[in-house]
Short mmCIF file of C-alpha atoms in Angstrom, two decimals:
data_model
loop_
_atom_site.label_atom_id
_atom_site.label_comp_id
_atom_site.label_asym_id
_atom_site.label_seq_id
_atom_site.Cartn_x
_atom_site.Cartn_y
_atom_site.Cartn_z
CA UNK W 61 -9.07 -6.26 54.13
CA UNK W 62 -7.92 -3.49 56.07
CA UNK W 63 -10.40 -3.53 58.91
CA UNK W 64 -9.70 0.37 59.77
CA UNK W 65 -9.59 2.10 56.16
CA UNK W 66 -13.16 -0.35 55.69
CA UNK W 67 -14.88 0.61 59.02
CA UNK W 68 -13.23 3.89 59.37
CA UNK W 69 -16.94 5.83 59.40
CA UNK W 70 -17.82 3.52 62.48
CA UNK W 71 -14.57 4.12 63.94
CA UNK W 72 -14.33 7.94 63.87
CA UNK W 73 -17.61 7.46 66.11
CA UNK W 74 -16.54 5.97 68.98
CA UNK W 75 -14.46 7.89 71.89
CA UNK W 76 -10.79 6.65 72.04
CA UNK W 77 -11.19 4.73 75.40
CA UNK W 78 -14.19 2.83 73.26
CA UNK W 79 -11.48 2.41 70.75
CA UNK W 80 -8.99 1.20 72.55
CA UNK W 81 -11.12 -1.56 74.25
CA UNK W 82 -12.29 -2.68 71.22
CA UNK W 83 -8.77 -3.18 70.14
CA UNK W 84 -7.46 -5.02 73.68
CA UNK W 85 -10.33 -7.62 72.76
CA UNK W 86 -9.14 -7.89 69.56
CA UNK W 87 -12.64 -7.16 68.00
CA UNK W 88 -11.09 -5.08 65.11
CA UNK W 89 -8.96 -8.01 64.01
CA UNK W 90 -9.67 -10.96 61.31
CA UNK W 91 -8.25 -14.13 60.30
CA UNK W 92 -6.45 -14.28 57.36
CA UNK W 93 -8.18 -14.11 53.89
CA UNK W 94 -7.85 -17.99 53.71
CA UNK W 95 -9.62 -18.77 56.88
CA UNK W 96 -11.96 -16.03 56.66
CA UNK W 97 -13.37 -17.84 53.04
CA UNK W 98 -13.11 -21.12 54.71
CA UNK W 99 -15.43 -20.15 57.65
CA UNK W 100 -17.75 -18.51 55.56
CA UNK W 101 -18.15 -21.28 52.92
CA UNK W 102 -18.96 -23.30 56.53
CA UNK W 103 -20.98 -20.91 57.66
CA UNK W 104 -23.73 -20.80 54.28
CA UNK W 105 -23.27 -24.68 53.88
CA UNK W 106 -23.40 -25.92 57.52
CA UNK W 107 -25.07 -23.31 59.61
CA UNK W 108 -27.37 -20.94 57.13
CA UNK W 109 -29.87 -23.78 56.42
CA UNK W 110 -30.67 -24.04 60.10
CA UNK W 111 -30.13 -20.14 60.72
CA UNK W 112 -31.37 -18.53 57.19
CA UNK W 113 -30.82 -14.48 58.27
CA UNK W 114 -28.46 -13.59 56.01
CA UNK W 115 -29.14 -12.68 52.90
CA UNK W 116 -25.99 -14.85 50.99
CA UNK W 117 -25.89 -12.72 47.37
CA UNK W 118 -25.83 -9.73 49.18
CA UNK W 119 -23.16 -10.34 51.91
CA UNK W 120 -20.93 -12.02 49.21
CA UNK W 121 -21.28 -8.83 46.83
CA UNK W 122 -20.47 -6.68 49.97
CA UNK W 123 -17.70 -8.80 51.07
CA UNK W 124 -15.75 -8.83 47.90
CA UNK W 125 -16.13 -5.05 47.85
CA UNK W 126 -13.74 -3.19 50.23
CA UNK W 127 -15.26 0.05 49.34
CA UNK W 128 -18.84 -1.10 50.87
CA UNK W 129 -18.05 -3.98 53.06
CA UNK W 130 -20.43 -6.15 55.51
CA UNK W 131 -21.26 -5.57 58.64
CA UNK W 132 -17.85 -6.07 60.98
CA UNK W 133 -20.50 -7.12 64.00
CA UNK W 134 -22.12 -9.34 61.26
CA UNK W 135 -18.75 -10.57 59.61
CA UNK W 136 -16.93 -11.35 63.41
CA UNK W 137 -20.68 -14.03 63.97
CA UNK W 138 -20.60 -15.36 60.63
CA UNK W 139 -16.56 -16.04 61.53
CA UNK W 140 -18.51 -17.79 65.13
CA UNK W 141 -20.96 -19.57 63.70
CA UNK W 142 -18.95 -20.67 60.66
CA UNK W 143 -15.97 -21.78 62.98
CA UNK W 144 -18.62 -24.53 64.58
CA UNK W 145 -18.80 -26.26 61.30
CA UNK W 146 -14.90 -26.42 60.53
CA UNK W 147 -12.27 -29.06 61.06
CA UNK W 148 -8.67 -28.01 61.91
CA UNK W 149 -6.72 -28.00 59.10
CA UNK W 150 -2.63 -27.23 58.21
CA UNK W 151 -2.31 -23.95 56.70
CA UNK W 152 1.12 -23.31 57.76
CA UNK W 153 2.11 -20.50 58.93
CA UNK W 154 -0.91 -18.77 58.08
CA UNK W 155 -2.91 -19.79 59.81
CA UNK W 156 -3.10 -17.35 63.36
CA UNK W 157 -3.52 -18.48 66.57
CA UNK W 158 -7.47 -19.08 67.65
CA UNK W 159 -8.43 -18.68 64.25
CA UNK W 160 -10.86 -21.70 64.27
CA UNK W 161 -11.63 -20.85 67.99
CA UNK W 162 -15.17 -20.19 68.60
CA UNK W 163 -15.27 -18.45 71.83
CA UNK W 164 -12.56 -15.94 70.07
CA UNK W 165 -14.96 -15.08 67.74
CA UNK W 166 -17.80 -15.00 70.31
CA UNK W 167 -15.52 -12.79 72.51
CA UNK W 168 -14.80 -10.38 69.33
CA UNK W 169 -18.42 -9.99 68.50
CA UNK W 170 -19.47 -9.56 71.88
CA UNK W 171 -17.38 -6.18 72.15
CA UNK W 172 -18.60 -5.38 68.90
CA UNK W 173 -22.25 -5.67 70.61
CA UNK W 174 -21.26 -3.77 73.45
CA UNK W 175 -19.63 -1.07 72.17
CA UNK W 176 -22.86 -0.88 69.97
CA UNK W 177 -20.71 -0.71 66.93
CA UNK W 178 -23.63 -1.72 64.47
CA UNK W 179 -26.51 0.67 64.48
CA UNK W 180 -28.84 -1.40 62.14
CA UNK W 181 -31.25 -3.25 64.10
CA UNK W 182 -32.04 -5.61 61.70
CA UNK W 183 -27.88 -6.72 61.57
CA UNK W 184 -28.04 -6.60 65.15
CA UNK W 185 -30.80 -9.16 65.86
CA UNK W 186 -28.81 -11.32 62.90
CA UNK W 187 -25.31 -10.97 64.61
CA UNK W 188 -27.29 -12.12 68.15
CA UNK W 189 -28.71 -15.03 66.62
CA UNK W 190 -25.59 -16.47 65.24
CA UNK W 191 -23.76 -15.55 68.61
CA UNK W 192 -26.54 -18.07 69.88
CA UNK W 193 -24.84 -20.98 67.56
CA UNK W 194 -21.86 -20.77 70.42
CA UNK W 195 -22.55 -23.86 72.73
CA UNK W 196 -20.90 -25.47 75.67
CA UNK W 197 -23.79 -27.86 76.69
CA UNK W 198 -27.21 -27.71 78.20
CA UNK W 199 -26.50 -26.11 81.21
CA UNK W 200 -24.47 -23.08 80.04
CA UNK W 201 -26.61 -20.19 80.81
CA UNK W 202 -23.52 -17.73 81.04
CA UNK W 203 -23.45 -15.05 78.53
CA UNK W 204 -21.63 -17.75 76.60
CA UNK W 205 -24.42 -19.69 76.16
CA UNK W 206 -27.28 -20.14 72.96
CA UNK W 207 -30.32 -19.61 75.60
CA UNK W 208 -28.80 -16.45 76.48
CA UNK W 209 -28.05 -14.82 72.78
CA UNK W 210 -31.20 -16.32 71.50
CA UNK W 211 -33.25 -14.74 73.92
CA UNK W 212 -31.85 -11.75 73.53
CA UNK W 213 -31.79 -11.51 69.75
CA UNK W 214 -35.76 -12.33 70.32
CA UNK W 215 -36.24 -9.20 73.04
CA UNK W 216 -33.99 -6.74 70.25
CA UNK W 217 -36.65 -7.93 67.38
CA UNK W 218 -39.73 -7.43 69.23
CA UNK W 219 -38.20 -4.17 71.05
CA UNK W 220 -38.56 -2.47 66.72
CA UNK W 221 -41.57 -4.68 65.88
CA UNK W 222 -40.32 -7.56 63.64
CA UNK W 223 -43.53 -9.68 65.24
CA UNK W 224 -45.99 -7.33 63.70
CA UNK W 225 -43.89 -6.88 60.49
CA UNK W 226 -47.52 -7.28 58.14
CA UNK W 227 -48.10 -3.37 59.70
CA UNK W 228 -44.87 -1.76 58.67
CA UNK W 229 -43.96 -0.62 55.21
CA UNK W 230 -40.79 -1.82 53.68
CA UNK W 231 -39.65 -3.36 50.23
CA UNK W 232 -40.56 -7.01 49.13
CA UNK W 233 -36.84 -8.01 49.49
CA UNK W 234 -36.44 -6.90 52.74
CA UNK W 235 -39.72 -8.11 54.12
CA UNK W 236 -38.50 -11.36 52.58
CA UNK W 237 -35.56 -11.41 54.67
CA UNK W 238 -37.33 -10.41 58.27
CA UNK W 239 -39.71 -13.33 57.51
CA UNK W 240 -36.94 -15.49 57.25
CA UNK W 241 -35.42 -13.79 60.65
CA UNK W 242 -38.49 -14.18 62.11
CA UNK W 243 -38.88 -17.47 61.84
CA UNK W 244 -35.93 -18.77 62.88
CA UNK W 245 -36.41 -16.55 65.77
CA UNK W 246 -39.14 -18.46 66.70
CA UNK W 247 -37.46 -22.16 65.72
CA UNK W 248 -34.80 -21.11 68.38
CA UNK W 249 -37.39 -20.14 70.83
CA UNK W 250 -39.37 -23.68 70.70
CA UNK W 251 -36.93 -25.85 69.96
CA UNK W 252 -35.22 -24.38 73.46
CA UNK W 253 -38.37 -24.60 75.05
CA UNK W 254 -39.07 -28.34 73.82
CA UNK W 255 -35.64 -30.12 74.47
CA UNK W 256 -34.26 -28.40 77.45
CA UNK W 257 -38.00 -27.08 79.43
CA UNK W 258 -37.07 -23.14 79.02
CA UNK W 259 -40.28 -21.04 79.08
CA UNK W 260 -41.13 -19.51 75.77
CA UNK W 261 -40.50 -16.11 74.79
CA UNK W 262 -42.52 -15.52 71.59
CA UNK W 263 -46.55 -15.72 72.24
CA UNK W 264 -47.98 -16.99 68.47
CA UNK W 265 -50.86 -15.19 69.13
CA UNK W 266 -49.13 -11.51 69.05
CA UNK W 267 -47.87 -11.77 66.15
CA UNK W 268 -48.96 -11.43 62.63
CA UNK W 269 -45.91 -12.56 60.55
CA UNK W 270 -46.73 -14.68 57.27
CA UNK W 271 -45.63 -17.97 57.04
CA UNK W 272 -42.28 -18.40 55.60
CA UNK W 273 -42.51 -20.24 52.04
CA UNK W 274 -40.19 -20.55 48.87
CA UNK W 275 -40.29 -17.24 47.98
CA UNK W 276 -38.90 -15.87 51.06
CA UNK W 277 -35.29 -17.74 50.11
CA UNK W 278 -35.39 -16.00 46.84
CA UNK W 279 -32.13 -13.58 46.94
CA UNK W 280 -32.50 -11.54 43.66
CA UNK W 281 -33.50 -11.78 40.24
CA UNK W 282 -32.84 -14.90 38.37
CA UNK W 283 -31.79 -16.46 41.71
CA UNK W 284 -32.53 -20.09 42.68
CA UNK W 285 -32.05 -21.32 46.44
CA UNK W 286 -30.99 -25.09 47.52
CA UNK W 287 -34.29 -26.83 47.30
CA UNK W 288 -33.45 -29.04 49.89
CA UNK W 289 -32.33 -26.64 52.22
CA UNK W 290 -35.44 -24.63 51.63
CA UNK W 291 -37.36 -27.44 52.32
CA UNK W 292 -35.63 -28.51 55.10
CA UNK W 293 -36.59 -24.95 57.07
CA UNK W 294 -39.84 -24.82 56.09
CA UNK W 295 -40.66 -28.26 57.44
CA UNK W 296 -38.29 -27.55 60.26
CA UNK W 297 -40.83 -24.52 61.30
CA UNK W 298 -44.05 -26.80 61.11
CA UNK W 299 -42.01 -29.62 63.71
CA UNK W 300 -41.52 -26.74 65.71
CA UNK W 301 -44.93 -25.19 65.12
CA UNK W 302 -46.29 -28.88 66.93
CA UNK W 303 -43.78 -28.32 69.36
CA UNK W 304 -46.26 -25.58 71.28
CA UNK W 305 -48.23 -28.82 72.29
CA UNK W 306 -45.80 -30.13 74.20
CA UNK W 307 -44.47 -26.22 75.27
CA UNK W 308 -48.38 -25.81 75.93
CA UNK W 309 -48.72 -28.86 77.99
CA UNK W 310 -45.67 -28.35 80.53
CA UNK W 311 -47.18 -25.06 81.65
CA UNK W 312 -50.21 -26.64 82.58
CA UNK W 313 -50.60 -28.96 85.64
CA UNK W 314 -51.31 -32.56 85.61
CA UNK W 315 -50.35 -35.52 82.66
CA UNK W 316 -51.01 -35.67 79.00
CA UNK W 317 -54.84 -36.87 78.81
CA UNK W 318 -55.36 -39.74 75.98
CA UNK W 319 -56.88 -37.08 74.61
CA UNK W 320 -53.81 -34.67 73.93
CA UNK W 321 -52.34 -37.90 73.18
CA UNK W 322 -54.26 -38.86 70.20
CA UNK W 323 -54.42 -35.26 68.96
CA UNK W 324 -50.52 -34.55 68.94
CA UNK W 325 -49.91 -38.30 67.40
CA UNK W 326 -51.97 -37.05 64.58
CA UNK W 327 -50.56 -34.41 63.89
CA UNK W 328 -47.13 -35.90 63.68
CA UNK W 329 -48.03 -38.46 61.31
CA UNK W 330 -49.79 -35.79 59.23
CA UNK W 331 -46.67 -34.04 59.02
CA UNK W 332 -44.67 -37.13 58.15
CA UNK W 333 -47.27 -37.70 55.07
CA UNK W 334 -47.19 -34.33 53.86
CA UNK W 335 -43.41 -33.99 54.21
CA UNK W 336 -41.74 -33.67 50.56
CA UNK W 337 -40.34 -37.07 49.49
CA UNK W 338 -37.17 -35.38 48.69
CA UNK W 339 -37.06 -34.77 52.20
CA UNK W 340 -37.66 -38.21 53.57
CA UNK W 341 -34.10 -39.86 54.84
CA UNK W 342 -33.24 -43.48 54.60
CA UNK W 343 -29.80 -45.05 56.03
CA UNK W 344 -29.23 -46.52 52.08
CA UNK W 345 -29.34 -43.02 50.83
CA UNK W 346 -28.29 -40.69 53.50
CA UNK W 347 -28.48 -37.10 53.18
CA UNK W 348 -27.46 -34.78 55.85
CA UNK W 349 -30.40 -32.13 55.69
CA UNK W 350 -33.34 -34.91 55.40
CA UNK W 351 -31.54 -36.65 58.76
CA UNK W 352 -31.28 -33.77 60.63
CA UNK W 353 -34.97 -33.35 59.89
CA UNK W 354 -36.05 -36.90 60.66
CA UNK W 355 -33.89 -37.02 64.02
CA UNK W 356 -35.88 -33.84 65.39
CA UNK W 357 -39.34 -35.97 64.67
CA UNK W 358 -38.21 -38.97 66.07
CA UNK W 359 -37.12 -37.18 68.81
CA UNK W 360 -40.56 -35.47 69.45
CA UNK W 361 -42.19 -39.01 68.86
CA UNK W 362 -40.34 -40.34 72.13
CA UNK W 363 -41.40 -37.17 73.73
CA UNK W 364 -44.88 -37.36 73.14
CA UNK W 365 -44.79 -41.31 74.51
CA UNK W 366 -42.54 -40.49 77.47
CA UNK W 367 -45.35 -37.05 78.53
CA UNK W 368 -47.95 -40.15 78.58
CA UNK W 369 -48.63 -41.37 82.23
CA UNK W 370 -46.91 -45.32 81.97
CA UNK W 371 -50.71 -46.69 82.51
CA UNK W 372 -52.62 -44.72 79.84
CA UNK W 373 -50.29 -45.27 77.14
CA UNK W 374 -51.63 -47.86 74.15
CA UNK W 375 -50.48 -51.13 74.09
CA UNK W 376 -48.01 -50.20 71.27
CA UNK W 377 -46.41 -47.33 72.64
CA UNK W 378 -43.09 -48.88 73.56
CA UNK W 379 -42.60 -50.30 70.27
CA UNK W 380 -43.24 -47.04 68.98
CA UNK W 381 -40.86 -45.35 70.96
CA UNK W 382 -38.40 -47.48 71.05
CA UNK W 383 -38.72 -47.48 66.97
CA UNK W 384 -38.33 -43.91 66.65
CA UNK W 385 -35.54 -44.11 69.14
CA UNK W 386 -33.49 -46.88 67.28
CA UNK W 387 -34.37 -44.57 63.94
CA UNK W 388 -32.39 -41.82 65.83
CA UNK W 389 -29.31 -44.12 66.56
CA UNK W 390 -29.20 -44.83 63.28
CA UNK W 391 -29.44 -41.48 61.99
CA UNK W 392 -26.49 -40.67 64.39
CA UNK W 393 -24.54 -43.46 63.53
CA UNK W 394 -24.83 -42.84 59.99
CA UNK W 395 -23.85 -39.30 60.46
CA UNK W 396 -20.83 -40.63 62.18
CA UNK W 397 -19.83 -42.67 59.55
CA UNK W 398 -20.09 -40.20 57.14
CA UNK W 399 -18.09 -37.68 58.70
CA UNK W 400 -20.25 -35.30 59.64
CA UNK W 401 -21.07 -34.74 63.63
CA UNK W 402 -19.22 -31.33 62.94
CA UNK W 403 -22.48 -30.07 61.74
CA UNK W 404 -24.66 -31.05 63.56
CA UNK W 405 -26.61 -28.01 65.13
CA UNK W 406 -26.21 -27.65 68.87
CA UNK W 407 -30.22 -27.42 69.32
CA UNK W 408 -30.48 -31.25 67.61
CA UNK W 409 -27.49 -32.80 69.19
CA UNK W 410 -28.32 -31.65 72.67
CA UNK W 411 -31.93 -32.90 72.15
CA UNK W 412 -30.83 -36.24 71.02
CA UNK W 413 -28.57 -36.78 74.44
CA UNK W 414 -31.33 -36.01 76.36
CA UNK W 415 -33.89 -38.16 74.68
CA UNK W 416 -32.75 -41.29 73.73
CA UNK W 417 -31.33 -42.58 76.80
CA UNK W 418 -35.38 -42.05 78.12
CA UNK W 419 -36.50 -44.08 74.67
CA UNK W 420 -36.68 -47.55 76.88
CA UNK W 421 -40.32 -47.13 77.96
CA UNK W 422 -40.61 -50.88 79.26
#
């Protein structure tokens, strides 16, 4: 594709100086057609279950068209986010310099951002959240880093009113899609908040978004989504629905009570009852979605018994705990052996290094 002749419209609307940076940071260059289908197959396989914005039958119709092409701002964090979930590979000569390089991407979009290239709010607040997949550890809070993008992609959505979507008037496709954006809006924002102690940014109680369901992953007519990744988000959003209990109990002085105790631990086990069995992982059947799933409720099960003051906790709290934390080893370690710690998302991995060395609650 022939980024100028496809963006030209965008183009003739910046001033030359605008141009001409854009071009020093290389933000109206892509990888070769190769590596640019590569990173996108990562990108809907690896990274779109976690991070469902885009709609996928829409961007792939756009993206095989050169006459009506995607979103450059949108196309340069798919290339990001997709390049998380890629191994190096030998594609001779060409393959270009950095093209598997995150932070190039991240650097590319960035200017895009910036230069406020994409006028479409909606794109924008997509673009921001998949900048937020870029992550050099937990205490990165440079412009680099996921608490900084996803923040801001939250601020962008609530600046035009995404939280109180129910009052504006819009088609059932697109209100689809913001539900989707919405919700992983607010995944990003608790699961943040939960593994790493950042304040929250989205108050539940301003907003008036429907819960996300099937539907919302419907794409078009005759279209049926990945039933396991569906289900995999939706359960994902009720973990991180509990998740305001702990969020909820860190702004408040003093320890867990038994009380709080008792209430979160049933809660969690309600959720593991009512979880889909087709969604329930086991090391003799491994699947990557279902793990990824059970290692974030593991994780909040050694949470809620390490929030516990050490002489209120039941008699059988450290066998819980350390349960759930030997589940989570295994989980890893089966992820390992299968090949696939490239795709882990940054918001479980970082989670899992921070809890499970505090799993030994003897």
């Amino acid at each position: 594709m022939d980024v100028y002749s496809a963006y030209k419209s965008h183009l003739d609307l910046l001033e030359d100086e605008e141009r001409t940076i854009l071009e020093l940071k290389g933000a109206l260059e892509i990888p070769p057609q190769a590596v640019q289908d590569e990173l996108i197959d990562a990108f809907f396989s690896w990274v779109a279950p976690v991070l469902p914005v885009v709609n996928q039958r829409v961007f792939l119709s756009m993206y095989k068209d050169p006459l009506n092409p995607p979103s450059l701002l949108l196309l340069q964090a798919i290339f990001l986010a997709g390049s998380r979930a890629v191994r190096e590979k030998n594609h001779g000569k060409e393959l270009s310099p950095g093209a598997h390089s995150s932070m190039v991407y991240l650097q590319r979009a960035k200017a895009l951002y910036d230069a406020e290239f994409e006028k479409d709010h909606t794109t924008v607040v997509q673009a921001l959240l998949l900048m937020s997949w870029y992550w050099q550890g937990t205490e990165d809070t440079t412009e680099n880093g996921l608490f900084y993008w996803s923040r801001l992609a939250i601020g962008v959505a609530q600046n035009f009113g995404m939280h109180r979507s129910n009052e504006l008037e819009m088609s059932p496709s697109e209100r689809r899609l913001w539900r989707r954006i919405w919700w992983t809006l607010y995944t990003r924002d608790r699961a943040m908040a939960a593994a790493y102690g950042r304040p929250i940014s989205i108050d539940a109680d301003l907003t008036n978004v429907d819960t996300i369901t099937q539907d919302d992953f419907i794409e078009g007519e005759g279209h049926q989504p990945d039933s396991v990744q569906v289900q995999f988000f939706i359960q994902y959003v009720k973990l991180c629905e509990l998740m305001d209990l702990v969020v909820g109990r860190r702004r408040r002085a003093g320890s867990l009570t038994e009380s709080e105790f008792a209430q979160w631990e049933i809660r969690l086990s309600r959720w593991m009852m009512q979880c889909p069995e087709q969604m329930h992982w086991a090391q003799a059947r491994h699947s990557f979605w279902p793990a990824i799933l059970h290692s974030i409720y593991f994780t909040m099960v050694c949470q809620l018994h390490t929030l516990l003051p050490a002489v209120a906790r039941p008699s059988t709290s450290s066998a819980v705990a350390l349960q759930a934390g030997s589940t989570i080893a295994s989980i890893m370690q089966t992820i390992v052996s299968h090949g696939q710690v490239t795709y882990v998302p940054p918001s479980v991995y970082g989670p899992f290094c921070l809890t499970y060395p505090s799993t030994n609650t003897t």
